[in-house]
Structure formats: structure tokens, C-alpha cells
């Protein structure tokens, strides 16, 4: 069964009387365990799509089923709970809480769960270890490099072992070497079973995924399997 | 989110901006401190005045000549000679006022008293020997004058401790002569240190027979007041009524509004003091309340700024699973904690302030003005500050909770 299923999804922004259509009928589905990249030029509706899929926004029209349930059946509280337990988000500008150390930043989603304090601590440390920044655990975001910050954000995204990770231009603010490391982490996360939806406007970065959805003017122009997937070696060199 | 986590989050939020939090609290601190100070200083002042006026004991009744002034131009003073010997005689009759235990006419005047070249400005009290019983002042040396001596208009004096010290120092005063208005009086008694008793400061007083005072010092045929002691506290209202009836009959007064005397009981005096200090306290409380509202508006202002500044944080929290209620709670708790701590600071500050005021005032007026911790004020201050946090924090918090996650994440 498909994890994500959208049919004729439309999104129109109403901004001071001006209508901006961002999605004009999008249909596709994503199965569990897939690594999908969404590409396309700036303004083609990639972020709008990610926000709707990630329950951060509601569509104007069309159907969205997650795990078999349509979004219309879910209350705002259900949406918040799903974001908390089943989704992980990684943004281009990291969105870490300033003046809050790495451990507390990673713990943030756990504060909104019902997990015990001790379990929270364990999960956060495990996630921090998984992205390889245990040595920075009590540093503040301002004391970290861009690549390290994005790893903290990834740790935060995976701390509750979510079904799917939504990443919007996660390498957009990073140099190519740090970006590569981030992509390696995503591939490893995918390998251990996380579904990943990666938004990027760089075709180059999209090549790390197994499947590419190419968007244009709010529609899917192309849906292709990646035949020559870029794999990152343990030492970080591209094969 | 659990309450514990909400609290932790809110406190972290406040600590990140320590200076701003402290400044915001200042408004609340000042407001609560003034409530505390007003309440406790007001209470202290009231007790002080009550101590002063009710130093006579609850059984004592004062009859003054003249009418209760009805306005600034009321000529009630014209009737100030209305209490005379016949009034005392009438009141002394058991058939007229059965509830009276003792009574004495009283005359007061201020004169300089001389002895062997020393001079002291004293209060002269002309009274009968019963004054000693009514005020419970017994000479520590010597005696009071008796009834016989009063009838003879004897020139005898019982002096207060301060008068004795100023005129005689450590040497013996009994039997010595003192001169008041070129008349010699023989000192027959010295009073112990007593302090203020109602309107009398016994220590700087010279007590002489009222007859002597009337004839030789003042040359009048009326009294300044009549001091009455009822048999018991319960008898006071009855005695008051009987005195009125007796005096009205004697003065042929039919319309009670034309009374040419006034009766003051201790409960009445206490009531008046309480009314006046009560009104003052309320007025000051209103001022304090206004400053609290201003403080509350300051809290709301800062919370709105904080919500705007932290738009991205709100978006992020929502993205990782915070519900609207979680966000509402976070910001509401922030403002309540802010005002609660402001309230606690205000209580500490207010208590110090009123303690300091009490201490220095009791030094200035050299009276036992006891400091009492204003528990009511403290609880009120805490409750009010928490409410202010709730009321003025609600709008900013609901603004925060209504932010949509994507708008918030997009915010630059
Ligand atoms: N909140 C918004 N209000 C109005 N228009 C918006 C809003 N968000 C996005 N848009 C518009 O929707 C279109 C798609 O935007 P977006 O999904 O961000 O594209 P992408 O991520 O591919 O660059 C753009 O034309 C953009 O200007
Ligand atoms: Mg975008």
C-alpha cells in the first residue's frame, strides 16, 4: 500500500486579494521505503507540495491520503500528533533554536510526545550519535559550522524514528563537501528503512535519490526512476 | 506537552532575555510593592491612632461643650461654655444616670511653670481626684488632692515625670513650691512615666484641683470637658443615652439637632479613625491598582514583541508537533511567570519598604508602632499579579497559537 497518495492536488494562495496558484493538479504516490527527489525551477511549487504532504498546510482542492487516511478526516490536533510521531523535517536554513544547545534542540520534538524524560534523553543522544556530532552535544548552534547545524537538524528530524523525512533544499546553504555528507546521511537513513522526500532545485543533488519528480508551473512534468544513482562511499567520495 | 515541560520551556524563554524580563517585571514589582506598603503602613497608622485615642479605655466617655460643627461657618464655638457645675451635679445623681461609676470635670490650659529659676512649659489639667481613677494614674510618690482640698480651692499640684525632671532633676520635689501664673502651688505628688493617654500627655502635665484652675488660672465658670467612666463597657450606650436625656432636660433642649454638647465614646472615636484611614487606604489602593494595570499593559506589550520576534520558533515548534494549545500554554505561562515573579519581588520590596517606613516613623514619633507582616496584602499581591499575567498574556499568547506553521517558518 502506498504511504502517500495524492490526486489532483491544487493549492492557491490568497494574498491580499491576489490569487497565486502554486499547484495545479498534482497526482502521484510514494511507497514506504522510497527515496524521492522533487526538482524543478524556483517557483514551480516544490515547497508548496512539501508543506501539504508534511501536514504544515492544507490543500485548496484535491485528495491527499497518508497511510490510507485522507487529510480531511484529521483534526488539527491529529495533524500535530502525526507531525510529531511520523514526520521529520529538515529545512534549508536549519531552523535550530538559538541560545539552546545541541541536545536540547534535538530533544524539542520529544517535549511534545508523552515519552518519559529518561527515554527522551536516550533517544536524543542516539540520534545525535547517528549523525556523528556527539562531540558537539552541548554546543550552541552559533558555535557550529553549517554542515554541523544541518546534522543537528537531521538528528532532530529522526529522533522519534519517523516514517518519512521531508527535506526542503537541505544542502542549499552548504558548500558541496558538507552537502555531500548530508546526502550520505540521507542515503543511510533510507537504507535502514526511512522514506525520504527531498526537495531540491539542483539536478545534481537529486541524483542521490532513487526517483525524481520533476515539477514545472505547479504540475508534475516528469516522474522518472534514477538509473545512475549517485552513491556516497563511506569516505565521502562519490562513486 | 506536560505541564512540567511547558514550565521549563516558558522559563527558558524568559531566561534567554533576562534584561527584558527584569524590566517588564519592574512595573508589576512597583505595583505590588505599593499595594503592600499602602496596606501595611495604613494598618500601622490606624493602629497607632487607635492606640492614641483609645488609650482611655473602652469605658470612658467624653462630654464636650458645643455643637457638632455642621460646616466651616457653623458658630458651634459660641456654645463652648455650656457645661457648668449644675451639669456635673445632675450627672452625679444616680437617679439620672445610674450607669456612671466616676466622673470629673476637666479644664486644660498651657502655662509656664517656674521653680527655683527653672522654667518648663507644661500642660495644666484641672480635675478632681477621680481623674486618677479614670485614667489609672497613681502617684509613685506622694498623693493626689482630696475632695476637701478641692472645695477649698487649695493650691496643690501633682506633677508628671517630665515636669519633675525638668524642674527638679534628681532632687526631691515633694513639698516644694512651683509657680504658675504668679501663684504658688505645693507639689504633693509625682506621677510615674506614663506617656500619651488619649489627648493627654501625662508626663508633661501638672494636675491641680479644677476649682483652683477655674478661679485662679482661667477665671471662668464652665468646664472644658467632663470625663465620665461607665460601670462597664456594656453600659456605655445606656450611659450615653441617659447623659443626653439629662443634659437636654437641664438645658431645655427639645430639638436634638440643637444640642449644645457632644458625647464621644471610645468606640465612636475608633469608628471615625477607621473610616478616615479606610478611605485613605482605598484611595491609595486605587493608585496602586492603576500602576498595576500600567504594568500589565507593559507585560502585554513585551509579550507581543516577543511573539513577533519568535515567529520562526513558533513555526518550528508546530512543525515538530506542538499543538495550538501547547503554544498558547507556553506564552501564557511565560507572562504569568513573569508577573508572578514580579509579584514576589513586589512583596519583598513592599515589605522592606513598609518595614523601613514603620521603623523610621516609630523613631520619629517615638511611639511603639509595631510592624506586622501584611499577609492579606501579600496574598492579594500574588493573586493580582498572577491574574494580570493571565489577562494581559492571553491576547499575545492566542496570537502566537494562531500562527500557521508555514507562515511562521517563512517569516524573515
Ligand atoms: N504564502 C504564500 N503566499 C503567496 N504566494 C506564495 C506563498 N508561498 C508560495 N507562494 C507562491 O507560490 C508559488 C510556488 O512557490 P513555492 O512552492 O515556494 O516554489 P518552490 O519551492 O518550487 O520555489 C510561487 O509563485 C510563490 O511565489
Ligand atoms: Mg522552495
XYZ file of C-alpha atoms and ligand atoms in Angstrom:
679
model
C 0.000 0.000 0.000
C 1.186 3.465 -0.825
C 2.349 5.580 2.094
C 1.469 8.794 0.292
C -1.208 9.149 -2.349
C -2.245 12.444 -3.943
C -4.860 13.021 -6.611
C -5.419 16.293 -8.469
C -3.867 18.274 -5.675
C -4.290 22.021 -6.045
C -3.003 24.889 -3.972
C -3.920 28.511 -4.470
C -2.537 31.211 -2.169
C -4.850 34.116 -1.447
C -2.688 37.020 -0.536
C -4.406 40.377 -0.157
C -6.960 39.584 -2.836
C -4.339 38.233 -5.212
C -4.630 34.581 -6.146
C -1.367 32.741 -6.744
C -1.812 29.191 -7.979
C 1.157 27.126 -6.761
C -0.095 23.611 -7.511
C -2.427 22.940 -10.427
C -3.430 19.289 -10.186
C -0.715 17.013 -8.942
C -1.150 13.236 -8.736
C 1.344 10.576 -7.684
C 2.016 8.107 -4.935
C 5.011 7.180 -2.829
C 5.543 3.766 -1.271
C 7.169 3.083 2.023
C 10.968 2.984 1.838
C 11.313 5.121 -1.278
C 13.847 7.938 -1.684
C 12.135 10.549 -3.856
C 13.595 13.829 -5.047
C 11.332 16.662 -6.198
C 13.093 19.020 -8.588
C 12.157 21.891 -10.812
C 12.870 25.570 -11.214
C 12.347 28.054 -8.447
C 8.662 28.895 -8.001
C 7.438 25.675 -9.566
C 5.625 24.645 -6.384
C 8.082 22.225 -4.751
C 7.921 23.744 -1.294
C 4.155 24.141 -1.502
C 3.887 20.426 -2.239
C 6.207 19.516 0.631
C 4.236 21.665 3.083
C 0.983 19.972 2.166
C 2.492 16.487 2.261
C 4.063 17.341 5.636
C 0.719 18.478 7.150
C 2.050 22.016 7.552
C -0.618 23.339 5.191
C -3.882 22.139 3.734
C -4.554 21.823 0.003
C -7.110 24.059 -1.692
C -8.502 21.162 -3.694
C -7.810 17.511 -4.384
C -7.203 14.457 -2.276
C -4.292 13.580 -0.053
C -4.105 10.235 1.715
C -1.378 9.476 4.201
C -1.247 5.870 5.381
C -4.685 5.369 3.868
C -6.370 8.280 5.679
C -7.423 11.450 3.883
C -6.308 14.720 5.390
C -9.944 15.871 5.646
C -10.592 13.238 8.321
C -7.895 14.627 10.557
C -8.254 17.427 13.091
C -5.543 19.998 13.749
C -4.545 18.036 16.836
C -4.286 14.815 14.776
C -2.101 16.682 12.272
C 0.162 17.925 15.075
C 0.413 14.410 16.503
C 1.269 12.918 13.127
C 3.935 15.584 12.509
C 5.338 14.776 15.899
C 5.452 10.976 15.611
C 5.602 10.101 11.933
C 7.233 13.077 10.203
C 10.676 14.580 10.364
C 11.525 17.949 8.808
C 14.831 19.325 7.554
C 14.877 22.888 6.220
C 17.302 24.853 4.111
C 18.041 27.323 6.926
C 18.316 24.657 9.653
C 15.752 26.327 11.957
C 17.544 25.479 15.183
C 16.583 27.337 18.337
C 19.292 29.892 19.036
C 20.827 30.049 22.525
C 19.760 26.406 23.003
C 22.351 23.652 22.897
C 22.503 20.716 20.500
C 20.988 18.204 22.912
C 18.029 20.458 23.760
C 17.461 21.240 20.095
C 17.324 17.556 19.217
C 15.008 16.913 22.168
C 12.496 19.531 21.001
C 10.035 17.141 19.253
C 10.182 14.822 22.272
C 8.844 17.602 24.512
C 5.575 17.258 22.620
C 5.465 13.464 22.988
C 4.394 11.528 26.049
C 7.747 9.809 26.429
C 9.465 9.648 29.791
C 12.310 12.047 30.499
C 14.858 9.209 30.599
C 13.703 7.782 27.279
C 13.823 11.270 25.760
C 17.422 11.691 26.825
C 18.371 8.295 25.374
C 16.612 8.868 22.052
C 18.164 12.317 21.641
C 21.663 11.003 22.319
C 21.145 8.103 19.923
C 20.037 10.464 17.151
C 22.976 12.778 17.789
C 25.331 9.821 17.576
C 23.718 8.621 14.349
C 24.603 11.893 12.596
C 28.087 11.912 14.113
C 28.060 15.046 16.246
C 28.245 13.551 19.731
C 31.359 15.636 20.368
C 29.272 18.812 19.927
C 26.392 17.804 22.180
C 26.452 20.829 24.479
C 27.488 23.392 21.871
C 25.208 26.195 20.777
C 24.148 26.386 17.110
C 26.178 29.578 16.729
C 29.301 27.591 17.611
C 28.746 25.064 14.804
C 29.504 25.062 11.087
C 26.665 24.973 8.547
C 27.148 21.269 7.891
C 27.125 20.514 11.594
C 23.984 22.567 12.098
C 22.216 20.638 9.359
C 23.276 17.385 11.009
C 21.727 18.595 14.259
C 18.542 19.359 12.322
C 18.595 15.850 10.858
C 19.113 14.368 14.310
C 16.059 16.336 15.436
C 14.087 15.013 12.441
C 14.896 11.353 13.139
C 14.741 11.451 16.939
C 11.323 9.750 17.066
C 12.162 7.307 14.265
C 9.633 8.819 11.824
C 8.050 7.042 8.859
C 9.061 9.785 6.455
C 11.571 12.600 6.365
C 10.719 15.801 4.462
C 13.780 17.798 3.453
C 13.416 21.173 1.698
C 16.699 22.164 -0.011
C 18.758 20.735 2.879
C 22.045 21.395 1.073
C 21.035 24.806 -0.245
C 23.067 26.720 2.340
C 26.046 24.361 2.390
C 29.274 24.022 0.443
C 29.493 20.949 -1.784
C 31.598 18.924 0.642
C 29.233 19.439 3.602
C 26.299 18.879 1.257
C 27.763 15.568 0.252
C 27.983 14.464 3.878
C 24.361 15.405 4.410
C 23.313 13.399 1.347
C 25.275 10.441 2.640
C 23.325 10.590 5.870
C 20.055 10.653 3.940
C 21.084 7.629 1.913
C 21.988 5.748 5.074
C 18.700 6.706 6.706
C 16.923 5.451 3.590
C 18.892 2.217 3.760
C 17.617 1.498 7.292
C 14.026 1.993 6.154
C 13.098 5.696 6.331
C 11.064 7.036 3.443
C 12.600 10.287 2.202
C 11.119 13.149 0.210
C 13.844 15.564 -0.828
C 13.100 18.912 -2.459
C 15.973 20.405 -4.441
C 16.387 22.585 -7.489
C 19.798 21.067 -8.274
C 19.558 18.085 -10.630
C 22.940 17.125 -9.302
C 21.684 16.646 -5.753
C 18.536 14.910 -6.992
C 20.721 12.161 -8.413
C 21.214 10.793 -4.879
C 17.571 9.688 -4.857
C 16.044 6.616 -6.498
C 13.221 8.516 -8.148
C 12.820 12.077 -9.399
C 9.577 14.051 -9.671
C 10.237 16.967 -11.959
C 7.871 19.902 -11.453
C 7.014 22.792 -13.725
C 4.394 25.509 -13.194
C 2.677 23.645 -10.409
C 2.436 20.357 -12.265
C 4.480 17.200 -12.437
C 6.256 17.283 -15.746
C 8.212 14.093 -15.320
C 8.340 11.105 -12.959
C 11.478 9.023 -13.517
C 13.488 6.277 -11.876
C 17.129 7.187 -11.369
C 19.216 4.725 -13.321
C 22.624 6.103 -12.467
C 22.065 6.840 -8.752
C 24.892 8.748 -7.094
C 26.172 6.744 -4.164
C 28.294 8.149 -1.456
C 31.117 5.994 -0.216
C 31.975 5.699 3.417
C 34.866 8.106 2.935
C 32.598 10.648 1.325
C 33.853 10.326 -2.282
C 31.329 9.964 -4.977
C 31.499 6.782 -6.926
C 3.063 18.567 26.389
C 3.261 18.023 30.119
C 2.903 20.963 32.476
C 6.448 20.391 33.685
C 7.808 20.695 30.171
C 5.620 23.735 29.487
C 7.024 25.376 32.602
C 10.570 24.516 31.611
C 10.037 25.879 28.121
C 8.482 29.075 29.446
C 11.268 29.672 31.955
C 13.918 29.038 29.300
C 12.141 31.534 27.069
C 12.287 34.156 29.798
C 15.906 33.475 30.729
C 17.074 33.982 27.177
C 16.020 37.626 27.535
C 16.927 38.293 31.155
C 17.210 42.066 30.950
C 13.934 42.463 29.146
C 12.150 40.092 31.529
C 13.511 42.019 34.511
C 12.430 45.370 33.109
C 8.988 44.038 32.306
C 8.674 42.732 35.852
C 9.550 46.149 37.218
C 6.077 47.525 36.519
C 4.487 44.665 38.431
C 7.067 44.900 41.215
C 6.279 48.564 41.768
C 2.527 47.999 41.638
C 2.536 45.098 44.089
C 5.066 46.806 46.362
C 2.829 49.843 46.623
C -0.184 47.676 47.464
C 1.786 46.001 50.245
C 3.186 49.280 51.520
C -0.192 51.019 51.457
C -1.900 48.152 53.249
C 0.677 47.695 55.972
C 1.515 51.350 56.566
C -2.201 52.127 56.506
C -2.861 49.389 59.056
C 0.051 50.584 61.172
C -1.105 54.186 61.095
C -4.614 53.126 62.007
C -3.390 51.075 64.943
C -1.183 53.935 66.054
C -4.038 56.426 66.008
C -6.373 53.939 67.661
C -3.818 53.348 70.407
C -3.615 57.078 70.917
C -7.292 57.851 71.043
C -8.447 54.746 72.820
C -5.764 54.985 75.473
C -8.569 55.912 77.814
C -10.194 52.509 77.833
C -13.493 51.471 76.385
C -15.494 52.502 79.460
C -14.587 56.163 79.161
C -16.949 58.749 77.720
C -16.047 62.356 76.959
C -18.653 65.138 77.090
C -17.622 68.266 75.257
C -19.465 71.567 75.204
C -20.706 72.994 71.937
C -22.390 71.519 68.917
C -21.096 69.126 66.353
C -19.871 71.552 63.664
C -22.111 71.283 60.615
C -19.808 73.210 58.317
C -16.955 75.669 58.293
C -19.155 78.640 59.160
C -21.022 76.964 61.999
C -20.743 79.024 65.174
C -20.766 75.991 67.419
C -17.909 77.537 69.365
C -20.374 80.080 70.751
C -21.822 77.355 72.899
C -18.488 76.350 74.373
C -19.484 77.459 77.886
C -22.445 75.129 78.138
C -21.028 72.672 80.687
C -21.124 74.018 84.222
C -21.303 72.919 87.813
C -25.024 72.176 87.675
C -24.429 69.734 84.850
C -21.878 67.811 86.899
C -24.260 67.825 89.858
C -27.086 66.480 87.690
C -24.966 63.765 86.173
C -23.694 62.681 89.555
C -27.245 61.880 90.638
C -27.713 58.122 90.413
C -31.353 58.575 89.511
C -30.386 60.473 86.373
C -27.555 58.314 85.056
C -27.343 55.082 87.034
C -24.565 53.604 84.856
C -21.876 56.109 85.801
C -19.059 54.894 88.046
C -16.964 58.065 88.223
C -16.852 61.449 86.578
C -14.715 64.547 86.735
C -14.851 67.968 85.161
C -11.657 68.785 83.260
C -10.019 72.083 82.373
C -6.936 72.339 80.230
C -4.547 75.185 79.677
C -0.888 75.651 78.847
C 1.282 77.690 81.218
C 4.921 78.038 82.034
C 5.784 76.582 85.416
C 8.662 78.011 87.472
C 10.666 76.651 90.340
C 13.948 77.943 91.701
C 14.845 79.659 88.428
C 13.906 76.649 86.222
C 11.047 77.064 83.762
C 9.014 74.444 81.961
C 6.098 74.869 79.536
C 3.559 72.396 80.878
C 0.012 71.375 80.237
C -2.153 72.256 83.203
C -5.027 69.899 83.900
C -7.683 70.993 86.313
C -9.629 67.975 87.533
C -10.979 66.207 90.567
C -9.167 63.396 92.349
C -11.281 60.953 90.369
C -9.140 61.699 87.308
C -6.557 59.477 88.871
C -9.049 56.609 88.993
C -10.418 57.169 85.479
C -7.020 57.447 83.813
C -5.458 54.915 86.156
C -2.568 57.154 87.098
C -1.342 56.760 90.662
C 1.410 58.948 92.101
C 4.600 56.957 92.578
C 5.484 59.414 95.331
C 3.132 61.459 97.463
C -0.621 61.590 96.858
C -3.490 63.176 94.945
C -5.509 66.045 96.413
C -8.792 65.079 98.106
C -12.384 66.289 97.969
C -11.960 68.654 100.884
C -8.969 70.323 99.272
C -10.904 70.723 96.037
C -13.717 72.506 97.864
C -11.178 74.848 99.457
C -9.605 75.627 96.075
C -6.287 74.534 97.526
C -3.108 75.367 95.602
C -1.796 71.861 95.351
C -0.188 70.147 92.348
C 0.539 66.623 91.186
C 3.262 66.728 88.533
C 4.191 64.441 85.627
C 7.584 62.753 85.378
C 8.907 65.089 82.677
C 7.898 68.186 84.673
C 9.651 66.748 87.704
C 12.856 66.046 85.753
C 12.975 69.459 84.117
C 12.275 71.448 87.255
C 13.901 69.405 89.982
C 16.290 66.990 88.290
C 17.264 64.275 90.726
C 16.420 66.258 93.841
C 13.240 65.788 95.890
C 10.149 67.528 94.501
C 7.577 66.683 97.171
C 6.720 69.660 99.356
C 8.466 72.124 97.016
C 6.760 75.191 95.604
C 6.118 75.735 91.921
C 4.847 78.951 90.427
C 2.077 79.062 87.843
C 0.823 82.488 86.726
C 2.425 84.108 89.793
C 0.594 81.738 92.116
C 2.454 79.289 94.284
C 1.440 75.641 94.279
C 2.741 72.985 96.606
C 3.842 69.732 94.973
C 2.084 66.876 96.778
C 2.524 64.073 94.248
C 4.795 62.902 91.451
C 3.402 60.650 88.699
C 5.265 57.741 87.129
C 6.246 57.919 83.460
C 3.044 57.261 81.559
C 3.308 58.671 78.019
C 0.367 59.645 75.878
C -3.132 58.857 77.138
C -5.647 59.890 74.525
C -5.351 63.663 74.217
C -3.247 63.990 77.368
C 0.480 63.601 77.579
C 0.585 62.831 81.273
C 4.358 63.228 81.567
C 4.418 66.948 80.847
C 1.274 67.703 82.809
C 0.641 69.472 86.095
C -2.639 68.357 87.661
C -4.365 70.789 90.038
C -7.886 70.897 91.561
C -10.388 72.031 88.930
C -11.827 74.593 91.274
C -8.436 76.226 91.669
C -7.867 76.137 87.934
C -11.246 77.713 87.223
C -10.894 80.528 89.666
C -7.215 81.465 89.746
C -5.829 80.431 86.380
C -8.673 80.810 83.905
C -11.264 82.843 85.710
C -14.208 81.082 84.070
C -17.294 79.357 85.418
C -17.567 76.484 82.933
C -15.603 73.333 82.120
C -13.691 72.313 79.015
C -14.988 68.794 79.198
C -16.431 66.213 81.502
C -14.740 62.837 81.691
C -17.114 60.009 82.555
C -16.376 56.401 83.335
C -19.194 53.913 82.924
C -19.518 50.931 85.231
C -18.821 48.553 82.349
C -18.204 48.570 78.645
C -21.685 47.166 78.050
C -23.237 50.038 79.970
C -21.718 52.681 77.669
C -24.644 53.050 75.224
C -27.138 53.271 78.072
C -24.997 55.855 79.879
C -24.652 57.856 76.700
C -28.422 57.907 76.305
C -29.027 58.889 79.926
C -26.455 61.699 79.743
C -28.187 63.095 76.683
C -31.608 62.997 78.320
C -30.310 64.588 81.492
C -28.467 67.400 79.788
C -31.277 68.130 77.332
C -33.754 68.422 80.143
C -31.396 70.644 82.065
C -30.684 72.863 79.069
C -34.304 72.803 77.937
C -33.450 71.431 74.527
C -36.337 69.911 72.604
C -34.836 69.627 69.161
C -31.933 67.174 69.333
C -30.168 68.986 66.495
C -29.845 71.959 68.824
C -27.786 70.014 71.385
C -25.167 72.265 72.994
C -22.918 69.342 73.988
C -21.236 66.454 72.261
C -20.636 62.957 73.537
C -17.678 60.950 72.355
C -17.371 57.304 73.217
C -14.234 55.322 72.519
C -15.982 53.064 70.021
C -17.197 56.153 68.196
C -13.698 57.589 68.045
C -12.296 54.284 66.849
C -15.025 54.110 64.224
C -14.164 57.553 62.919
C -10.471 56.804 62.743
C -11.184 53.568 60.911
C -13.440 55.337 58.430
C -10.862 58.003 57.661
C -7.878 55.657 57.382
C -10.065 53.230 55.461
C -10.919 55.852 52.857
C -7.273 56.868 52.605
C -6.195 53.269 52.191
C -8.729 52.747 49.429
C -7.656 55.870 47.594
C -4.034 54.767 47.683
C -5.062 51.282 46.621
C -6.719 52.724 43.540
C -3.454 54.449 42.663
C -1.578 51.190 43.200
C -4.135 49.346 41.073
C -3.655 51.818 38.252
C 0.087 51.264 38.359
C -0.564 47.522 38.210
C -2.731 47.928 35.124
C 0.035 50.008 33.536
C 2.460 47.217 34.461
C 0.078 44.712 32.883
C -0.030 46.688 29.654
C 3.769 46.657 29.712
C 3.678 42.883 30.014
C 1.268 42.605 27.096
C 3.434 44.908 25.003
C 6.582 42.913 25.649
C 4.804 39.614 25.086
C 3.536 40.851 21.705
C 7.074 41.867 20.746
C 8.339 38.517 21.932
C 5.695 36.624 19.933
C 6.611 38.518 16.761
C 10.318 38.010 17.329
C 9.830 34.328 17.870
C 7.558 33.691 14.917
C 10.069 31.242 13.421
C 10.385 29.430 16.719
C 6.616 29.073 16.876
C 6.545 27.687 13.331
C 9.293 25.228 14.128
C 7.600 24.057 17.313
C 4.406 23.474 15.379
C 6.285 21.610 12.649
C 7.762 19.211 15.187
C 4.404 18.540 16.803
C 3.280 21.395 19.057
C -0.489 21.902 19.068
C -2.110 25.350 19.242
C -2.796 24.651 22.887
C 0.868 23.896 23.562
C 1.905 27.235 22.081
C -0.868 29.075 23.924
C 0.229 27.498 27.196
C 3.869 28.308 26.588
C 3.297 32.027 26.100
C 0.598 32.283 28.746
C 2.896 30.618 31.256
C 5.671 32.986 30.274
C 3.579 36.019 31.081
C 2.145 34.502 34.266
C 5.610 33.514 35.500
C 6.816 36.982 34.627
C 4.085 38.668 36.647
C 4.220 36.107 39.461
C 7.926 36.711 39.947
C 7.193 40.404 39.668
C 4.600 39.876 42.382
C 7.057 38.057 44.640
C 9.632 40.780 44.050
C 6.965 43.349 44.799
C 6.068 41.641 48.061
C 9.694 41.553 49.187
C 10.221 45.135 48.119
C 6.927 46.282 49.665
C 7.618 44.526 52.958
C 11.085 46.087 53.145
C 9.575 49.451 52.305
C 6.865 49.282 54.930
C 9.280 47.853 57.483
C 11.632 50.753 56.835
C 8.805 53.259 56.998
C 7.466 51.752 60.212
C 10.913 51.721 61.756
C 11.815 55.303 60.919
C 8.359 56.639 61.754
C 8.362 54.924 65.105
C 11.740 56.581 65.712
C 10.437 59.991 64.680
C 7.251 59.908 66.733
C 8.994 57.756 69.363
C 5.998 55.515 69.760
C 5.594 51.785 69.639
C 4.404 51.356 66.070
C 4.601 47.646 65.536
C 5.406 46.177 62.157
C 3.023 43.436 61.135
C 3.683 41.320 58.051
C 0.780 42.103 55.707
C -0.312 38.551 54.908
C -3.546 39.702 53.285
C -1.604 42.174 51.193
C 0.948 39.551 50.197
C -1.689 37.036 49.133
C -3.638 39.750 47.364
C -0.474 40.897 45.584
C 0.324 37.358 44.447
C -3.214 36.697 43.261
C -3.484 40.002 41.478
C -0.140 39.639 39.729
C -0.982 36.137 38.545
C -4.329 37.427 37.230
C -2.592 40.272 35.432
C -0.271 37.771 33.777
C -3.295 35.748 32.670
C -5.379 38.667 31.449
C -2.654 40.609 29.681
C -0.876 37.473 28.460
C -3.950 35.943 26.861
C -4.042 38.122 23.769
C -0.350 37.734 22.834
C -0.499 34.000 23.578
C -3.551 33.477 21.383
C -1.857 35.483 18.608
C 1.088 33.113 18.930
C -1.031 29.977 18.886
C -2.915 31.097 15.768
C 0.200 31.440 13.640
C 0.222 28.961 10.784
C 3.377 26.834 10.708
C 4.365 27.704 7.149
C 3.807 31.433 7.555
C 5.864 31.231 10.706
C 8.668 29.221 9.097
C 8.750 31.563 6.124
C 8.997 34.645 8.413
C 12.214 36.588 7.981
N 2.465 32.077 1.343
C 2.398 32.390 0.054
N 1.605 33.383 -0.346
C 1.508 33.713 -1.652
N 2.181 33.099 -2.605
C 3.005 32.101 -2.282
C 3.160 31.686 -0.922
N 4.030 30.651 -0.875
C 4.411 30.433 -2.170
N 3.796 31.290 -2.998
C 3.923 31.311 -4.438
O 3.624 30.026 -4.903
C 4.482 29.669 -5.959
C 5.216 28.399 -5.615
O 6.091 28.617 -4.559
P 6.995 27.516 -3.857
O 6.131 26.342 -3.556
O 7.722 28.125 -2.746
O 8.007 27.123 -5.051
P 9.459 26.484 -4.956
O 9.639 25.872 -3.644
O 9.425 25.482 -6.060
O 10.406 27.551 -5.252
C 5.408 30.849 -6.179
O 4.912 31.620 -7.240
C 5.340 31.598 -4.888
O 5.525 32.961 -5.111
Mg 11.161 26.279 -2.208
